[in-house]
């Protein structure tokens, strides 16, 4: 039987600012073999989506128009394709789409990119989990911290940073969290030593770690890779999830969420959050038709944690 209802989805037809975003009514998709249809309850937004929409990441992630948007999602399975045996209609799930499609009321997703949502997770947290949690896991794994070592993290109060700081703390690492002074209390409460960014950052980092910094995780931009190199940190222990060209120039690491995109990592991270061992702060939630406002808040780059669309 054909679907007669319509879904709503974020679209853009050309590269540009937030003004190119609009909400389209589209047919509810049907799952093919190995796929399920998810009615989306929450979908996180991420800085990378800004780069894709503006064309800044065209060389790495070229756009095709009209384009959808979004990878993070959580929701309820409403239809199941052939050959899917571990998910069924009514299951609450979280996961990701690599089709730029999660900012919508309904999305078709390969079953292998979903896990059952733990009961202890709110929809907002579940829908914001994938990119930030898997990026944090990959970044920490890339620098391979050992108990007692010191690791500096830039953008430590952002969506990925808040999780990275907590993962490091769970490994008994001394964490230097680079962020605005407004986030100092949160960082202290979650096991990090806050270090405010600014002109004295190099001196302040040195003062906070008189015996040296063993590794550096950059979650903001290329200037931090330069800083890490200037501080004499070994290049195989400098990691970025964003500054790919600079990493290539310096010979440092650039490992992101793609390398950690699997059910094993997603399940591990979801369980850490559901158990309360890691907190994912939710800075704000927005309805789908205010997607432009959600990205306006994200682009100010001062939110602690994640911003989430609630279709």
mmCIF file of C-alpha atoms in Angstrom:
data_model
loop_
_atom_site.group_PDB
_atom_site.id
_atom_site.type_symbol
_atom_site.label_atom_id
_atom_site.label_comp_id
_atom_site.label_asym_id
_atom_site.label_seq_id
_atom_site.Cartn_x
_atom_site.Cartn_y
_atom_site.Cartn_z
ATOM 1 C CA UNK A 1 0.000 0.000 0.000
ATOM 2 C CA UNK A 2 1.353 3.442 -0.897
ATOM 3 C CA UNK A 3 1.950 6.037 1.786
ATOM 4 C CA UNK A 4 -0.485 8.924 1.520
ATOM 5 C CA UNK A 5 0.805 10.995 4.414
ATOM 6 C CA UNK A 6 3.506 13.597 3.960
ATOM 7 C CA UNK A 7 6.744 14.034 5.858
ATOM 8 C CA UNK A 8 8.411 17.373 6.568
ATOM 9 C CA UNK A 9 12.130 17.793 5.952
ATOM 10 C CA UNK A 10 14.768 20.526 5.993
ATOM 11 C CA UNK A 11 16.011 21.332 2.489
ATOM 12 C CA UNK A 12 18.305 23.757 0.686
ATOM 13 C CA UNK A 13 18.675 24.196 -3.080
ATOM 14 C CA UNK A 14 22.000 26.057 -3.216
ATOM 15 C CA UNK A 15 24.966 26.867 -1.036
ATOM 16 C CA UNK A 16 24.475 29.829 1.271
ATOM 17 C CA UNK A 17 23.649 31.173 4.705
ATOM 18 C CA UNK A 18 20.803 30.155 6.981
ATOM 19 C CA UNK A 19 18.344 31.860 4.639
ATOM 20 C CA UNK A 20 18.666 29.025 2.082
ATOM 21 C CA UNK A 21 17.085 26.577 4.532
ATOM 22 C CA UNK A 22 13.392 25.781 4.198
ATOM 23 C CA UNK A 23 10.920 23.088 5.225
ATOM 24 C CA UNK A 24 9.547 20.935 2.416
ATOM 25 C CA UNK A 25 6.633 18.527 2.429
ATOM 26 C CA UNK A 26 7.804 15.262 0.905
ATOM 27 C CA UNK A 27 6.383 11.748 0.589
ATOM 28 C CA UNK A 28 7.132 9.571 3.600
ATOM 29 C CA UNK A 29 9.999 7.329 2.415
ATOM 30 C CA UNK A 30 9.683 3.551 2.317
ATOM 31 C CA UNK A 31 12.420 1.294 3.661
ATOM 32 C CA UNK A 32 14.245 -0.982 1.243
ATOM 33 C CA UNK A 33 15.845 -4.282 2.221
ATOM 34 C CA UNK A 34 18.049 -3.831 5.273
ATOM 35 C CA UNK A 35 16.459 -0.486 6.178
ATOM 36 C CA UNK A 36 13.875 0.820 8.634
ATOM 37 C CA UNK A 37 11.670 3.899 8.662
ATOM 38 C CA UNK A 38 12.085 6.043 11.779
ATOM 39 C CA UNK A 39 9.644 8.678 12.991
ATOM 40 C CA UNK A 40 12.140 11.204 14.307
ATOM 41 C CA UNK A 41 11.695 12.507 17.853
ATOM 42 C CA UNK A 42 14.985 14.436 18.056
ATOM 43 C CA UNK A 43 17.890 15.268 15.757
ATOM 44 C CA UNK A 44 21.067 17.056 16.816
ATOM 45 C CA UNK A 45 22.733 19.773 14.741
ATOM 46 C CA UNK A 46 26.482 20.016 14.200
ATOM 47 C CA UNK A 47 29.052 22.574 13.021
ATOM 48 C CA UNK A 48 29.979 20.410 10.036
ATOM 49 C CA UNK A 49 26.488 20.901 8.641
ATOM 50 C CA UNK A 50 27.198 24.630 8.418
ATOM 51 C CA UNK A 51 30.285 23.953 6.335
ATOM 52 C CA UNK A 52 28.383 21.645 4.006
ATOM 53 C CA UNK A 53 25.495 24.113 3.574
ATOM 54 C CA UNK A 54 27.728 27.111 2.870
ATOM 55 C CA UNK A 55 29.934 25.185 0.448
ATOM 56 C CA UNK A 56 33.015 25.570 2.636
ATOM 57 C CA UNK A 57 33.416 21.763 2.651
ATOM 58 C CA UNK A 58 32.626 21.291 -1.051
ATOM 59 C CA UNK A 59 35.939 19.592 -1.827
ATOM 60 C CA UNK A 60 35.482 17.047 0.957
ATOM 61 C CA UNK A 61 31.661 16.751 1.039
ATOM 62 C CA UNK A 62 30.170 18.124 -2.212
ATOM 63 C CA UNK A 63 26.501 19.050 -2.175
ATOM 64 C CA UNK A 64 23.828 17.690 -4.487
ATOM 65 C CA UNK A 65 20.640 19.727 -4.771
ATOM 66 C CA UNK A 66 18.032 19.796 -3.497
ATOM 67 C CA UNK A 67 19.862 18.667 -0.384
ATOM 68 C CA UNK A 68 18.618 17.421 2.938
ATOM 69 C CA UNK A 69 20.563 17.869 6.128
ATOM 70 C CA UNK A 70 21.536 16.126 9.326
ATOM 71 C CA UNK A 71 22.992 12.844 10.563
ATOM 72 C CA UNK A 72 22.117 12.519 14.292
ATOM 73 C CA UNK A 73 18.690 11.095 15.107
ATOM 74 C CA UNK A 74 16.532 9.293 17.612
ATOM 75 C CA UNK A 75 12.980 8.106 17.173
ATOM 76 C CA UNK A 76 10.535 5.224 16.819
ATOM 77 C CA UNK A 77 10.614 2.551 14.125
ATOM 78 C CA UNK A 78 7.382 2.701 12.097
ATOM 79 C CA UNK A 79 8.203 0.340 9.206
ATOM 80 C CA UNK A 80 10.772 -2.372 8.563
ATOM 81 C CA UNK A 81 12.273 -3.510 5.257
ATOM 82 C CA UNK A 82 13.092 -7.055 4.259
ATOM 83 C CA UNK A 83 16.047 -8.809 5.900
ATOM 84 C CA UNK A 84 15.863 -6.711 9.082
ATOM 85 C CA UNK A 85 15.729 -9.094 12.020
ATOM 86 C CA UNK A 86 16.951 -7.133 15.042
ATOM 87 C CA UNK A 87 14.574 -4.162 14.880
ATOM 88 C CA UNK A 88 10.810 -4.076 14.721
ATOM 89 C CA UNK A 89 7.947 -1.599 14.552
ATOM 90 C CA UNK A 90 7.622 0.284 17.837
ATOM 91 C CA UNK A 91 11.289 0.029 18.835
ATOM 92 C CA UNK A 92 12.863 3.209 20.210
ATOM 93 C CA UNK A 93 16.194 3.746 18.480
ATOM 94 C CA UNK A 94 19.074 6.161 18.072
ATOM 95 C CA UNK A 95 21.776 6.361 15.477
ATOM 96 C CA UNK A 96 22.761 8.149 12.316
ATOM 97 C CA UNK A 97 22.139 8.682 8.631
ATOM 98 C CA UNK A 98 24.891 9.392 6.104
ATOM 99 C CA UNK A 99 22.331 10.625 3.566
ATOM 100 C CA UNK A 100 21.953 14.169 4.978
ATOM 101 C CA UNK A 101 18.405 13.379 5.970
ATOM 102 C CA UNK A 102 17.840 13.306 9.730
ATOM 103 C CA UNK A 103 16.466 16.855 10.042
ATOM 104 C CA UNK A 104 12.999 15.638 9.172
ATOM 105 C CA UNK A 105 9.899 14.070 10.668
ATOM 106 C CA UNK A 106 10.621 10.702 9.023
ATOM 107 C CA UNK A 107 13.827 9.160 7.720
ATOM 108 C CA UNK A 108 14.851 5.820 6.236
ATOM 109 C CA UNK A 109 18.036 4.446 7.809
ATOM 110 C CA UNK A 110 20.064 1.264 7.299
ATOM 111 C CA UNK A 111 19.349 -0.912 10.317
ATOM 112 C CA UNK A 112 23.069 -1.359 10.965
ATOM 113 C CA UNK A 113 23.335 2.364 11.781
ATOM 114 C CA UNK A 114 20.819 2.186 14.631
ATOM 115 C CA UNK A 115 20.848 0.803 18.150
ATOM 116 C CA UNK A 116 18.062 0.431 20.688
ATOM 117 C CA UNK A 117 17.723 3.581 22.787
ATOM 118 C CA UNK A 118 18.511 2.896 26.451
ATOM 119 C CA UNK A 119 15.522 3.686 28.633
ATOM 120 C CA UNK A 120 17.465 6.191 30.709
ATOM 121 C CA UNK A 121 18.122 8.549 27.806
ATOM 122 C CA UNK A 122 15.851 11.487 27.015
ATOM 123 C CA UNK A 123 14.893 11.948 23.367
ATOM 124 C CA UNK A 124 16.970 15.127 23.134
ATOM 125 C CA UNK A 125 20.124 13.455 24.436
ATOM 126 C CA UNK A 126 19.592 10.349 22.295
ATOM 127 C CA UNK A 127 19.060 12.467 19.205
ATOM 128 C CA UNK A 128 22.226 14.463 19.855
ATOM 129 C CA UNK A 129 24.482 11.548 20.641
ATOM 130 C CA UNK A 130 26.007 10.207 17.423
ATOM 131 C CA UNK A 131 28.339 12.859 15.967
ATOM 132 C CA UNK A 132 29.495 14.346 19.258
ATOM 133 C CA UNK A 133 29.918 11.079 21.142
ATOM 134 C CA UNK A 134 31.612 9.165 18.333
ATOM 135 C CA UNK A 135 33.867 12.132 17.510
ATOM 136 C CA UNK A 136 34.893 12.365 21.164
ATOM 137 C CA UNK A 137 35.533 8.619 21.354
ATOM 138 C CA UNK A 138 37.662 8.735 18.190
ATOM 139 C CA UNK A 139 39.633 11.781 19.338
ATOM 140 C CA UNK A 140 40.453 10.243 22.710
ATOM 141 C CA UNK A 141 41.375 6.942 21.106
ATOM 142 C CA UNK A 142 43.671 8.759 18.646
ATOM 143 C CA UNK A 143 45.887 10.211 21.388
ATOM 144 C CA UNK A 144 45.755 7.010 23.486
ATOM 145 C CA UNK A 145 45.962 8.667 26.923
ATOM 146 C CA UNK A 146 47.368 6.813 29.888
ATOM 147 C CA UNK A 147 46.433 7.317 33.542
ATOM 148 C CA UNK A 148 48.279 10.269 35.035
ATOM 149 C CA UNK A 149 49.042 11.965 31.725
ATOM 150 C CA UNK A 150 48.020 15.530 30.892
ATOM 151 C CA UNK A 151 45.846 16.207 27.843
ATOM 152 C CA UNK A 152 44.725 19.644 26.634
ATOM 153 C CA UNK A 153 41.386 20.042 24.831
ATOM 154 C CA UNK A 154 40.329 23.106 22.844
ATOM 155 C CA UNK A 155 36.626 24.062 22.664
ATOM 156 C CA UNK A 156 36.271 21.956 25.783
ATOM 157 C CA UNK A 157 32.732 23.151 26.566
ATOM 158 C CA UNK A 158 31.280 22.556 23.101
ATOM 159 C CA UNK A 159 29.205 19.631 21.889
ATOM 160 C CA UNK A 160 32.176 17.322 21.325
ATOM 161 C CA UNK A 161 34.365 18.936 23.970
ATOM 162 C CA UNK A 162 32.062 18.293 26.907
ATOM 163 C CA UNK A 163 32.077 14.573 26.095
ATOM 164 C CA UNK A 164 35.814 14.446 25.342
ATOM 165 C CA UNK A 165 36.629 16.002 28.719
ATOM 166 C CA UNK A 166 34.532 13.413 30.526
ATOM 167 C CA UNK A 167 35.958 10.467 28.579
ATOM 168 C CA UNK A 168 39.459 11.602 29.477
ATOM 169 C CA UNK A 169 38.505 12.028 33.127
ATOM 170 C CA UNK A 170 37.199 8.446 33.172
ATOM 171 C CA UNK A 171 40.714 7.373 32.147
ATOM 172 C CA UNK A 172 42.238 9.204 35.137
ATOM 173 C CA UNK A 173 43.837 11.799 32.876
ATOM 174 C CA UNK A 174 44.652 15.359 33.964
ATOM 175 C CA UNK A 175 42.504 17.372 31.560
ATOM 176 C CA UNK A 176 43.222 20.999 30.628
ATOM 177 C CA UNK A 177 39.922 22.321 29.279
ATOM 178 C CA UNK A 178 40.348 25.383 27.059
ATOM 179 C CA UNK A 179 37.120 27.386 27.063
ATOM 180 C CA UNK A 180 35.628 30.725 28.072
ATOM 181 C CA UNK A 181 35.727 31.729 31.725
ATOM 182 C CA UNK A 182 31.940 31.247 31.872
ATOM 183 C CA UNK A 183 32.464 27.489 31.552
ATOM 184 C CA UNK A 184 35.098 27.167 34.275
ATOM 185 C CA UNK A 185 32.674 25.870 36.896
ATOM 186 C CA UNK A 186 31.231 23.187 34.634
ATOM 187 C CA UNK A 187 34.693 22.011 33.630
ATOM 188 C CA UNK A 188 35.847 21.759 37.248
ATOM 189 C CA UNK A 189 32.703 19.821 38.144
ATOM 190 C CA UNK A 190 33.489 17.322 35.389
ATOM 191 C CA UNK A 191 37.097 16.599 36.229
ATOM 192 C CA UNK A 192 38.992 19.211 34.200
ATOM 193 C CA UNK A 193 41.245 22.148 34.989
ATOM 194 C CA UNK A 194 39.773 25.151 33.139
ATOM 195 C CA UNK A 195 42.150 27.288 31.079
ATOM 196 C CA UNK A 196 40.601 30.418 29.506
ATOM 197 C CA UNK A 197 41.444 31.095 25.880
ATOM 198 C CA UNK A 198 43.080 34.388 25.029
ATOM 199 C CA UNK A 199 46.449 36.013 24.463
ATOM 200 C CA UNK A 200 48.032 34.310 27.484
ATOM 201 C CA UNK A 201 46.839 30.826 26.594
ATOM 202 C CA UNK A 202 50.293 29.316 26.024
ATOM 203 C CA UNK A 203 51.572 30.694 29.339
ATOM 204 C CA UNK A 204 48.437 29.605 31.195
ATOM 205 C CA UNK A 205 48.679 26.070 29.788
ATOM 206 C CA UNK A 206 52.319 25.866 30.846
ATOM 207 C CA UNK A 207 51.427 27.097 34.333
ATOM 208 C CA UNK A 208 48.629 24.536 34.632
ATOM 209 C CA UNK A 209 50.937 21.708 33.573
ATOM 210 C CA UNK A 210 54.448 22.470 34.864
ATOM 211 C CA UNK A 211 55.633 18.966 33.984
ATOM 212 C CA UNK A 212 54.433 19.320 30.391
ATOM 213 C CA UNK A 213 51.459 18.353 28.245
ATOM 214 C CA UNK A 214 51.460 14.820 26.848
ATOM 215 C CA UNK A 215 48.735 15.182 24.192
ATOM 216 C CA UNK A 216 46.484 17.785 22.600
ATOM 217 C CA UNK A 217 42.975 17.386 21.152
ATOM 218 C CA UNK A 218 41.813 20.242 18.897
ATOM 219 C CA UNK A 219 38.067 20.644 18.452
ATOM 220 C CA UNK A 220 38.062 24.236 17.170
ATOM 221 C CA UNK A 221 40.518 25.186 14.456
ATOM 222 C CA UNK A 222 44.051 25.311 13.002
ATOM 223 C CA UNK A 223 45.485 27.879 15.412
ATOM 224 C CA UNK A 224 45.297 25.256 18.141
ATOM 225 C CA UNK A 225 47.322 22.790 16.085
ATOM 226 C CA UNK A 226 49.974 25.471 15.701
ATOM 227 C CA UNK A 227 49.886 26.029 19.461
ATOM 228 C CA UNK A 228 50.260 22.318 20.179
ATOM 229 C CA UNK A 229 53.279 22.080 17.883
ATOM 230 C CA UNK A 230 54.787 25.220 19.434
ATOM 231 C CA UNK A 231 54.366 23.660 22.880
ATOM 232 C CA UNK A 232 56.523 20.749 21.759
ATOM 233 C CA UNK A 233 53.836 18.074 22.040
ATOM 234 C CA UNK A 234 54.752 14.989 19.962
ATOM 235 C CA UNK A 235 52.967 15.215 16.623
ATOM 236 C CA UNK A 236 51.649 11.674 16.817
ATOM 237 C CA UNK A 237 49.816 12.742 19.964
ATOM 238 C CA UNK A 238 48.185 15.830 18.491
ATOM 239 C CA UNK A 239 44.669 15.192 17.167
ATOM 240 C CA UNK A 240 42.087 17.370 15.406
ATOM 241 C CA UNK A 241 38.561 16.616 14.245
ATOM 242 C CA UNK A 242 38.309 19.769 12.145
ATOM 243 C CA UNK A 243 41.631 21.138 10.840
ATOM 244 C CA UNK A 244 42.361 18.576 8.152
ATOM 245 C CA UNK A 245 44.668 20.655 5.939
ATOM 246 C CA UNK A 246 46.752 21.872 8.874
ATOM 247 C CA UNK A 247 47.008 18.320 10.184
ATOM 248 C CA UNK A 248 48.333 17.186 6.814
ATOM 249 C CA UNK A 249 50.866 20.033 6.831
ATOM 250 C CA UNK A 250 52.107 19.230 10.337
ATOM 251 C CA UNK A 251 51.859 15.451 10.152
ATOM 252 C CA UNK A 252 49.451 15.309 13.088
ATOM 253 C CA UNK A 253 46.348 13.149 13.436
ATOM 254 C CA UNK A 254 42.891 13.977 12.070
ATOM 255 C CA UNK A 255 40.547 11.228 13.206
ATOM 256 C CA UNK A 256 36.812 11.941 13.292
ATOM 257 C CA UNK A 257 33.432 10.350 13.860
ATOM 258 C CA UNK A 258 33.575 8.264 10.668
ATOM 259 C CA UNK A 259 36.296 6.058 12.152
ATOM 260 C CA UNK A 260 34.106 5.409 15.200
ATOM 261 C CA UNK A 261 30.822 5.015 13.332
ATOM 262 C CA UNK A 262 29.718 1.541 14.320
ATOM 263 C CA UNK A 263 27.260 -0.092 16.662
ATOM 264 C CA UNK A 264 29.954 -1.105 19.150
ATOM 265 C CA UNK A 265 31.138 2.458 19.817
ATOM 266 C CA UNK A 266 27.624 3.900 19.663
ATOM 267 C CA UNK A 267 26.385 1.329 22.191
ATOM 268 C CA UNK A 268 29.340 1.958 24.510
ATOM 269 C CA UNK A 269 28.738 5.713 24.454
ATOM 270 C CA UNK A 270 24.965 5.405 24.886
ATOM 271 C CA UNK A 271 25.471 3.168 27.912
ATOM 272 C CA UNK A 272 27.980 5.577 29.472
ATOM 273 C CA UNK A 273 25.449 8.397 29.141
ATOM 274 C CA UNK A 274 22.450 6.323 30.261
ATOM 275 C CA UNK A 275 24.363 5.174 33.354
ATOM 276 C CA UNK A 276 25.173 8.766 34.314
ATOM 277 C CA UNK A 277 28.931 8.339 33.949
ATOM 278 C CA UNK A 278 28.915 10.899 31.136
ATOM 279 C CA UNK A 279 26.596 13.882 30.787
ATOM 280 C CA UNK A 280 25.571 15.380 27.448
ATOM 281 C CA UNK A 281 24.425 18.937 28.175
ATOM 282 C CA UNK A 282 21.519 20.104 26.017
ATOM 283 C CA UNK A 283 21.923 23.828 25.380
ATOM 284 C CA UNK A 284 18.591 24.294 23.583
ATOM 285 C CA UNK A 285 15.865 22.566 21.593
ATOM 286 C CA UNK A 286 14.035 23.993 18.581
ATOM 287 C CA UNK A 287 11.074 22.857 16.488
ATOM 288 C CA UNK A 288 11.889 21.877 12.915
ATOM 289 C CA UNK A 289 10.511 25.074 11.407
ATOM 290 C CA UNK A 290 12.986 27.108 13.483
ATOM 291 C CA UNK A 291 16.025 25.323 12.081
ATOM 292 C CA UNK A 292 17.512 28.680 11.038
ATOM 293 C CA UNK A 293 17.310 29.953 14.614
ATOM 294 C CA UNK A 294 18.948 26.764 15.877
ATOM 295 C CA UNK A 295 21.913 27.290 13.573
ATOM 296 C CA UNK A 296 22.083 30.984 14.474
ATOM 297 C CA UNK A 297 22.644 29.959 18.085
ATOM 298 C CA UNK A 298 25.195 27.318 17.098
ATOM 299 C CA UNK A 299 27.128 29.776 14.918
ATOM 300 C CA UNK A 300 27.696 32.069 17.902
ATOM 301 C CA UNK A 301 29.952 29.250 19.188
ATOM 302 C CA UNK A 302 29.228 29.946 22.835
ATOM 303 C CA UNK A 303 26.749 27.197 23.661
ATOM 304 C CA UNK A 304 27.646 24.538 26.195
ATOM 305 C CA UNK A 305 26.755 21.135 24.832
ATOM 306 C CA UNK A 306 24.289 20.308 22.073
ATOM 307 C CA UNK A 307 21.464 22.024 20.201
ATOM 308 C CA UNK A 308 18.671 19.724 19.096
ATOM 309 C CA UNK A 309 15.773 19.886 16.629
ATOM 310 C CA UNK A 310 12.528 18.343 17.849
ATOM 311 C CA UNK A 311 10.326 17.662 14.784
#
